[in-house]
Amino acid sequence: MSLETATIRRSATTGFAARTFATYGQEFIILACIVVLFVAVGLIAPRFVSPTNLTTIFVGNAYIAVAAIGMSMVIISGHIDVSVGSLIGVLATISGTLAVSGYPVWFAWLAPVVVGMVVTSFIGVLVAYVRIPSIVVTLGMLSILKGGLISVTGGAWITNLPPDYLIAQFRLFGIPSPVWFMIILTGLAAMFMRYTAFGRSIYAIGGNGEAARVAGIPVERTTVMIFAIHGLFAGIAAVLFATQLQVIQSTVPPNLELTVITASVVGGVSILGGTGTVVGSTLAAILFAAIGSSLIFLNVSAYWLRAVQGLLILATVLADMARRHRIG
Amino acid sequence: MKTKTILMAAGLVLASSAAYAASWTGGDDLPTNPLACDGTAGEVAAKPYDGGVPTNAPDRNGKKITVVDVPKLIGVGYFSATTKGQAEAAKELGNVDVKTDGPTKANIDEQITFIDNYVTSGVDGILFAANDPVAIAPVLKKALAAGINVVGYDANSTPDARQWFVNQAEFNGVAKSLVDNLAKEIGEDSAFAIVTSTFTTPNQARWIAEMAAYAAKCHPKLEFLETVEAQEDNVLSFNQATTLINKHGDKLKGIVGMTSVATPAAAEAVTQSGLCGKVAVVGLATPNAMKPYVEKDCVKSVVLWNPVDLGYAAMYVLRAAADGTLKPGDTSVKAGKLGDLKVVNGSEILLGAPFVFDKSNIGQFDF
């Protein structure tokens, strides 16, 4: 009962429309931004909305959207993972190494997912049972993974990947597989978050951990499982990342964790925990990809992308705080 | 309030597009020195010798010498190749005993320790490729003070900490090689774009500025469309190169990659867009990353330098310095099969024009 109140309390006194907007308002705004951006840039540079460029936009950042699903769950539960960029770099290297060492491709796809879950579960245990703040644990993990990757690979690239390993280059009904992964995983995660008891307990823990405990939610175990699910998505993102090109650069992609966290936050996930959806984070990842592409079409320096990302973060965090003040 | 803020941010992007309607080139504003179109040597302003001198060095002329080579790190293809070149030169010279020893990762502290140990144990010559130009200087000066001949290659120290530095390629030489190969592949009346790391990366900006100057001088009809940034990220480089193809369509005939990350990613973008043979990719890259594309005829020329020749030249320069046949103020040095190499910029020896890897030779290199 108190679990229900924790999630619904906010909207109980308002009408259906307001309640829908309170849940999905951010998604509508991001969607509107995407539409406005496509129409505006499309009018200036028609090739921007050509099918090939739309494919580039959706495919190129699908792995970020997938990683942002797991990240959103972690942030909604009141934690954070700043090591996810390094983790994806390490998992991509593991996957590629297995693929070129002659292991079957399904094994090279599965291993990073399993290893990802093991690593993030370990983070989850330290956070939930040892009670170290997640930012501290993952900052440590960031150094371990980044340093370990450089020491082990010496920065050498992985080449000669087998063609049937390159799953991100497959197409189904003419649509590249990363887009399918992004849509299906977002849909499944959104339903999981909304309609399962476990999904709702993620919100409950992030909203008020003590209330969740009183309501009978095993907070520690659930936290570890949230991190494990986050590792699952990081693993899938790593496979998409690794199989997009014919070479894997054995380094950590610059600023990847920041991009993933930004997608979650701009997508409406409250940095203070308790609210947000994975649909929002996926839309935000698409918005970033579209902004990045539009900068080239409009002959604007790519430096603006970071400035715009920063503005969007500030705007959403301020809006989130304002909303909480109004309600709290 | 939230809607307004986000829409304002979106508006800002559109507004800034009006302000920056001109394409970005990515070059710096420093003066350029484009080489002659026909391959004759460029004008080099004479500069007095600015290297160091060993203190009370014994007469080593013609005598057998022991040399240690301390590269940035060992165990990678690039420095295995320079080691091979040194061994080749030592064998030809007949009076040099050379060995390579160094850290297993590119770490300046470890590199200093290695050099320090060899200075203490006593060698006649030190070859190095610095992990840090300033931090390595004191230990090299210690070597000079102990009468040891010191020559750098690949990555320089401050000039006064060594006698000579073998420079693999000058900015204007790399620019000429890239633009000439590009023009040869796409024709004089074509348009090209560049994928670089960031506009503020010094090396890349310098190369781009020299490319623009050389293209304007020697290939005036080539149209330089724009430069896009992709950091050192291969998936981003791929996305940016693909976006260039989407944006310019048939107009775009060539993409130049300015980093060893951007060039293979651009080749991959051309491959996945099904444009091999229609859009040429030329760039700075290492052979291993480019082999798949060169072997499939999607990429014809990869520009870099030959690390075997670099090690070979460094060994000859060190021998000449030890013999006293290469003295401050000289303008060239003999380097075996490479012929006479020019002295440039005070105390640097130029390896020569950059090396072009193509289908005929790329299989011989592993780095």
Tab-separated table of C-alpha atoms in Angstrom, chain A residues 3-279:
chain	number	residue	atom	x	y	z
A	3	LEU	CA	4.498	1.463	-2.215
A	4	GLU	CA	1.533	2.630	-4.246
A	5	THR	CA	1.352	5.867	-2.329
A	6	ALA	CA	5.027	6.510	-2.867
A	7	THR	CA	4.623	6.522	-6.623
A	8	ILE	CA	1.150	7.904	-7.004
A	9	ARG	CA	0.945	10.387	-4.152
A	10	ARG	CA	2.182	13.167	-6.383
A	11	SER	CA	-0.553	12.865	-8.978
A	12	ALA	CA	-3.421	11.611	-6.867
A	13	THR	CA	-4.953	15.023	-6.431
A	14	THR	CA	-4.776	16.033	-10.083
A	15	GLY	CA	-6.766	15.022	-13.148
A	16	PHE	CA	-5.946	12.424	-15.767
A	17	ALA	CA	-4.445	14.864	-18.288
A	18	ALA	CA	-2.207	16.428	-15.695
A	19	ARG	CA	-1.257	12.988	-14.453
A	20	THR	CA	-0.307	11.865	-17.954
A	21	PHE	CA	1.711	15.009	-18.455
A	22	ALA	CA	3.402	14.573	-15.095
A	23	THR	CA	4.472	11.073	-16.160
A	24	TYR	CA	5.224	11.710	-19.822
A	25	GLY	CA	5.614	15.509	-20.052
A	26	GLN	CA	9.324	15.359	-20.607
A	27	GLU	CA	8.911	12.775	-23.378
A	28	PHE	CA	6.437	15.012	-25.207
A	29	ILE	CA	8.807	17.950	-24.970
A	30	ILE	CA	11.772	15.937	-26.291
A	31	LEU	CA	9.622	14.502	-29.060
A	32	ALA	CA	8.506	18.030	-29.976
A	33	CYS	CA	12.146	19.147	-30.038
A	34	ILE	CA	13.030	16.257	-32.356
A	35	VAL	CA	10.169	17.074	-34.715
A	36	VAL	CA	10.974	20.799	-34.722
A	37	LEU	CA	14.648	20.051	-35.347
A	38	PHE	CA	13.947	17.696	-38.252
A	39	VAL	CA	11.480	20.098	-39.874
A	40	ALA	CA	13.628	23.196	-39.397
A	41	VAL	CA	16.922	21.676	-40.532
A	42	GLY	CA	15.122	19.743	-43.280
A	43	LEU	CA	13.814	23.027	-44.681
A	44	ILE	CA	17.293	24.564	-44.702
A	45	ALA	CA	19.126	21.442	-45.905
A	46	PRO	CA	16.719	18.916	-47.457
A	47	ARG	CA	19.345	16.145	-47.489
A	48	PHE	CA	19.235	16.150	-43.677
A	49	VAL	CA	15.922	14.271	-43.766
A	50	SER	CA	16.953	11.886	-46.560
A	51	PRO	CA	16.485	8.207	-45.650
A	52	THR	CA	20.243	7.583	-45.626
A	53	ASN	CA	20.881	10.399	-43.180
A	54	LEU	CA	17.975	9.380	-40.943
A	55	THR	CA	19.506	5.894	-40.872
A	56	THR	CA	22.876	7.369	-39.920
A	57	ILE	CA	21.280	9.335	-37.082
A	58	PHE	CA	19.337	6.391	-35.678
A	59	VAL	CA	21.990	3.708	-36.127
A	60	GLY	CA	24.979	5.752	-35.008
A	61	ASN	CA	23.652	6.426	-31.539
A	62	ALA	CA	21.496	3.377	-30.911
A	63	TYR	CA	24.119	1.914	-28.580
A	64	ILE	CA	23.978	5.069	-26.466
A	65	ALA	CA	20.190	4.769	-26.216
A	66	VAL	CA	20.510	1.110	-25.165
A	67	ALA	CA	23.106	1.951	-22.499
A	68	ALA	CA	20.885	4.821	-21.316
A	69	ILE	CA	18.041	2.374	-20.576
A	70	GLY	CA	20.067	0.649	-17.849
A	71	MET	CA	21.528	3.945	-16.683
A	72	SER	CA	18.009	5.371	-16.289
A	73	MET	CA	17.030	2.479	-14.025
A	74	VAL	CA	20.141	3.042	-11.903
A	75	ILE	CA	19.480	6.781	-11.616
A	76	ILE	CA	15.770	6.291	-10.917
A	77	SER	CA	16.747	3.994	-8.036
A	78	GLY	CA	18.755	6.883	-6.597
A	79	HIS	CA	22.254	5.790	-7.696
A	80	ILE	CA	24.590	6.547	-10.584
A	81	ASP	CA	27.280	4.760	-12.616
A	82	VAL	CA	30.055	6.972	-13.970
A	83	SER	CA	32.096	3.975	-15.142
A	84	VAL	CA	29.728	2.829	-17.900
A	85	GLY	CA	31.836	4.297	-20.731
A	86	SER	CA	34.916	2.368	-19.599
A	87	LEU	CA	32.805	-0.730	-19.035
A	88	ILE	CA	31.489	-0.574	-22.606
A	89	GLY	CA	35.058	-0.119	-23.893
A	90	VAL	CA	36.254	-3.172	-21.940
A	91	LEU	CA	33.266	-5.326	-22.927
A	92	ALA	CA	33.652	-4.394	-26.601
A	93	THR	CA	37.317	-5.427	-26.429
A	94	ILE	CA	36.436	-8.739	-24.761
A	95	SER	CA	33.803	-9.412	-27.390
A	96	GLY	CA	36.091	-8.578	-30.307
A	97	THR	CA	38.982	-10.578	-28.871
A	98	LEU	CA	36.765	-13.651	-28.534
A	99	ALA	CA	35.469	-13.184	-32.093
A	100	VAL	CA	38.938	-13.044	-33.644
A	101	SER	CA	40.179	-15.919	-31.459
A	102	GLY	CA	37.835	-18.286	-33.253
A	103	TYR	CA	35.067	-18.641	-30.679
A	104	PRO	CA	31.541	-18.951	-32.144
A	105	VAL	CA	29.952	-15.560	-32.754
A	106	TRP	CA	27.056	-16.218	-30.352
A	107	PHE	CA	29.622	-16.674	-27.602
A	108	ALA	CA	31.330	-13.397	-28.553
A	109	TRP	CA	27.918	-11.691	-28.338
A	110	LEU	CA	26.905	-13.330	-25.065
A	111	ALA	CA	30.154	-13.060	-23.105
A	112	PRO	CA	30.178	-9.232	-22.817
A	113	VAL	CA	26.591	-9.325	-21.557
A	114	VAL	CA	27.465	-11.868	-18.856
A	115	VAL	CA	30.717	-10.134	-17.885
A	116	GLY	CA	28.901	-6.790	-17.844
A	117	MET	CA	26.315	-8.169	-15.435
A	118	VAL	CA	28.994	-9.651	-13.185
A	119	VAL	CA	30.881	-6.341	-12.991
A	120	THR	CA	27.788	-4.227	-12.310
A	121	SER	CA	26.435	-6.762	-9.790
A	122	PHE	CA	29.708	-6.380	-7.931
A	123	ILE	CA	29.188	-2.610	-7.980
A	124	GLY	CA	25.630	-3.216	-6.748
A	125	VAL	CA	26.830	-5.364	-3.832
A	126	LEU	CA	29.310	-2.671	-2.744
A	127	VAL	CA	26.586	-0.042	-2.992
A	128	ALA	CA	23.744	-1.992	-1.358
A	129	TYR	CA	25.437	-4.129	1.288
A	130	VAL	CA	28.752	-2.378	1.997
A	131	ARG	CA	26.909	0.963	1.705
A	132	ILE	CA	29.572	2.837	-0.263
A	133	PRO	CA	27.989	5.658	-2.289
A	134	SER	CA	27.618	4.597	-5.919
A	135	ILE	CA	29.531	7.609	-7.221
A	136	VAL	CA	32.567	6.510	-5.189
A	137	VAL	CA	32.351	2.854	-6.216
A	138	THR	CA	31.958	3.663	-9.887
A	139	LEU	CA	34.694	6.296	-9.883
A	140	GLY	CA	36.987	3.565	-8.591
A	141	MET	CA	35.648	1.130	-11.156
A	142	LEU	CA	36.251	3.745	-13.865
A	143	SER	CA	39.979	3.859	-13.047
A	144	ILE	CA	40.267	0.090	-12.748
A	145	LEU	CA	38.576	-0.573	-16.083
A	146	LYS	CA	40.292	2.229	-17.982
A	147	GLY	CA	43.754	1.403	-16.638
A	148	GLY	CA	43.223	-2.328	-17.039
A	149	LEU	CA	42.161	-1.948	-20.649
A	150	ILE	CA	45.222	0.079	-21.614
A	151	SER	CA	47.603	-2.243	-19.729
A	152	VAL	CA	46.188	-5.435	-21.212
A	153	THR	CA	45.757	-4.332	-24.826
A	154	GLY	CA	48.589	-1.782	-25.025
A	155	GLY	CA	46.160	0.214	-27.140
A	156	ALA	CA	46.371	-2.327	-29.987
A	157	TRP	CA	43.327	-2.449	-32.229
A	158	ILE	CA	41.337	-5.558	-33.026
A	159	THR	CA	41.109	-6.169	-36.754
A	160	ASN	CA	40.041	-9.015	-39.052
A	161	LEU	CA	36.673	-9.450	-37.332
A	162	PRO	CA	34.649	-12.292	-38.905
A	163	PRO	CA	31.865	-10.883	-41.137
A	164	ASP	CA	29.041	-12.843	-39.455
A	165	TYR	CA	30.089	-11.369	-36.097
A	166	LEU	CA	29.131	-7.849	-37.206
A	167	ILE	CA	25.569	-7.979	-35.867
A	168	ALA	CA	25.137	-4.192	-35.926
A	169	GLN	CA	25.482	-4.287	-39.715
A	170	PHE	CA	22.616	-6.789	-40.180
A	171	ARG	CA	19.298	-5.539	-41.493
A	172	LEU	CA	15.771	-6.843	-40.958
A	173	PHE	CA	13.053	-5.573	-43.327
A	174	GLY	CA	15.593	-3.012	-44.534
A	175	ILE	CA	16.069	-1.512	-41.098
A	176	PRO	CA	19.497	-1.927	-39.468
A	177	SER	CA	19.559	-4.117	-36.371
A	178	PRO	CA	20.711	-1.388	-33.930
A	179	VAL	CA	17.420	0.429	-34.566
A	180	TRP	CA	15.481	-2.762	-33.779
A	181	PHE	CA	17.491	-3.269	-30.607
A	182	MET	CA	16.822	0.308	-29.550
A	183	ILE	CA	13.073	0.192	-30.182
A	184	ILE	CA	12.388	-3.296	-28.810
A	185	LEU	CA	14.568	-2.957	-25.709
A	186	THR	CA	13.095	0.463	-24.912
A	187	GLY	CA	9.571	-0.930	-25.301
A	188	LEU	CA	10.252	-3.982	-23.147
A	189	ALA	CA	12.002	-1.941	-20.467
A	190	ALA	CA	9.205	0.650	-20.407
A	191	MET	CA	6.567	-2.050	-19.886
A	192	PHE	CA	8.741	-3.778	-17.297
A	193	MET	CA	9.150	-0.524	-15.400
A	194	ARG	CA	5.453	0.299	-15.496
A	195	TYR	CA	3.651	-2.982	-15.108
A	196	THR	CA	5.806	-5.244	-12.931
A	197	ALA	CA	6.157	-5.092	-9.195
A	198	PHE	CA	9.918	-5.104	-9.613
A	199	GLY	CA	9.741	-2.187	-12.013
A	200	ARG	CA	7.657	-0.161	-9.574
A	201	SER	CA	9.965	-1.029	-6.706
A	202	ILE	CA	12.792	0.732	-8.621
A	203	TYR	CA	10.803	3.979	-8.371
A	204	ALA	CA	9.941	3.266	-4.761
A	205	ILE	CA	13.579	2.788	-3.718
A	206	GLY	CA	14.633	5.945	-5.522
A	207	GLY	CA	11.714	7.962	-4.210
A	208	ASN	CA	12.103	6.993	-0.576
A	209	GLY	CA	14.314	4.058	0.387
A	210	GLU	CA	13.014	3.808	3.967
A	211	ALA	CA	9.379	3.867	2.867
A	212	ALA	CA	10.195	1.153	0.346
A	213	ARG	CA	11.764	-0.965	3.061
A	214	VAL	CA	8.764	-0.495	5.336
A	215	ALA	CA	6.563	-1.505	2.413
A	216	GLY	CA	8.414	-4.818	2.357
A	217	ILE	CA	10.705	-4.310	-0.610
A	218	PRO	CA	14.065	-6.078	-0.149
A	219	VAL	CA	15.998	-2.891	-0.913
A	220	GLU	CA	19.520	-4.403	-0.943
A	221	ARG	CA	18.685	-7.343	-3.168
A	222	THR	CA	16.654	-5.157	-5.513
A	223	THR	CA	19.508	-2.646	-5.796
A	224	VAL	CA	21.948	-5.398	-6.791
A	225	MET	CA	19.455	-6.623	-9.380
A	226	ILE	CA	19.001	-3.101	-10.784
A	227	PHE	CA	22.752	-2.858	-11.268
A	228	ALA	CA	22.781	-6.325	-12.842
A	229	ILE	CA	20.096	-5.257	-15.344
A	230	HIS	CA	22.133	-2.132	-16.041
A	231	GLY	CA	25.086	-4.417	-16.853
A	232	LEU	CA	22.891	-6.395	-19.224
A	233	PHE	CA	22.110	-3.253	-21.232
A	234	ALA	CA	25.754	-2.107	-21.083
A	235	GLY	CA	26.737	-5.503	-22.509
A	236	ILE	CA	24.258	-5.235	-25.377
A	237	ALA	CA	25.404	-1.658	-26.041
A	238	ALA	CA	29.016	-2.894	-26.117
A	239	VAL	CA	28.164	-5.555	-28.704
A	240	LEU	CA	26.410	-2.963	-30.890
A	241	PHE	CA	29.395	-0.651	-30.455
A	242	ALA	CA	31.925	-3.383	-31.274
A	243	THR	CA	30.143	-4.715	-34.342
A	244	GLN	CA	29.408	-1.424	-36.068
A	245	LEU	CA	32.803	-1.166	-37.789
A	246	GLN	CA	35.355	-3.702	-38.961
A	247	VAL	CA	37.886	-2.630	-36.360
A	248	ILE	CA	37.577	-2.215	-32.602
A	249	GLN	CA	39.624	0.556	-31.090
A	250	SER	CA	40.777	-0.840	-27.760
A	251	THR	CA	40.330	2.379	-25.854
A	252	VAL	CA	37.488	3.949	-23.980
A	253	PRO	CA	35.358	6.164	-26.228
A	254	PRO	CA	35.810	9.749	-24.974
A	255	ASN	CA	32.993	11.183	-22.829
A	256	LEU	CA	30.744	8.152	-23.371
A	257	GLU	CA	29.570	7.946	-19.740
A	258	LEU	CA	28.704	11.619	-19.859
A	259	THR	CA	26.632	11.180	-23.011
A	260	VAL	CA	24.755	8.227	-21.510
A	261	ILE	CA	24.036	10.017	-18.220
A	262	THR	CA	23.027	13.158	-20.121
A	263	ALA	CA	20.551	11.173	-22.224
A	264	SER	CA	18.946	9.806	-19.055
A	265	VAL	CA	18.724	13.143	-17.296
A	266	VAL	CA	17.538	15.150	-20.284
A	267	GLY	CA	15.065	12.354	-20.994
A	268	GLY	CA	13.387	13.216	-17.723
A	269	VAL	CA	15.063	10.923	-15.220
A	270	SER	CA	15.454	12.901	-12.035
A	271	ILE	CA	19.054	13.015	-10.876
A	272	LEU	CA	17.614	12.852	-7.340
A	273	GLY	CA	15.941	9.518	-8.093
A	274	GLY	CA	12.338	8.391	-7.998
A	275	THR	CA	11.038	9.598	-11.362
A	276	GLY	CA	11.681	9.251	-15.082
A	277	THR	CA	11.150	6.785	-17.915
A	278	VAL	CA	13.340	4.884	-20.340
A	279	VAL	CA	11.290	6.158	-23.286
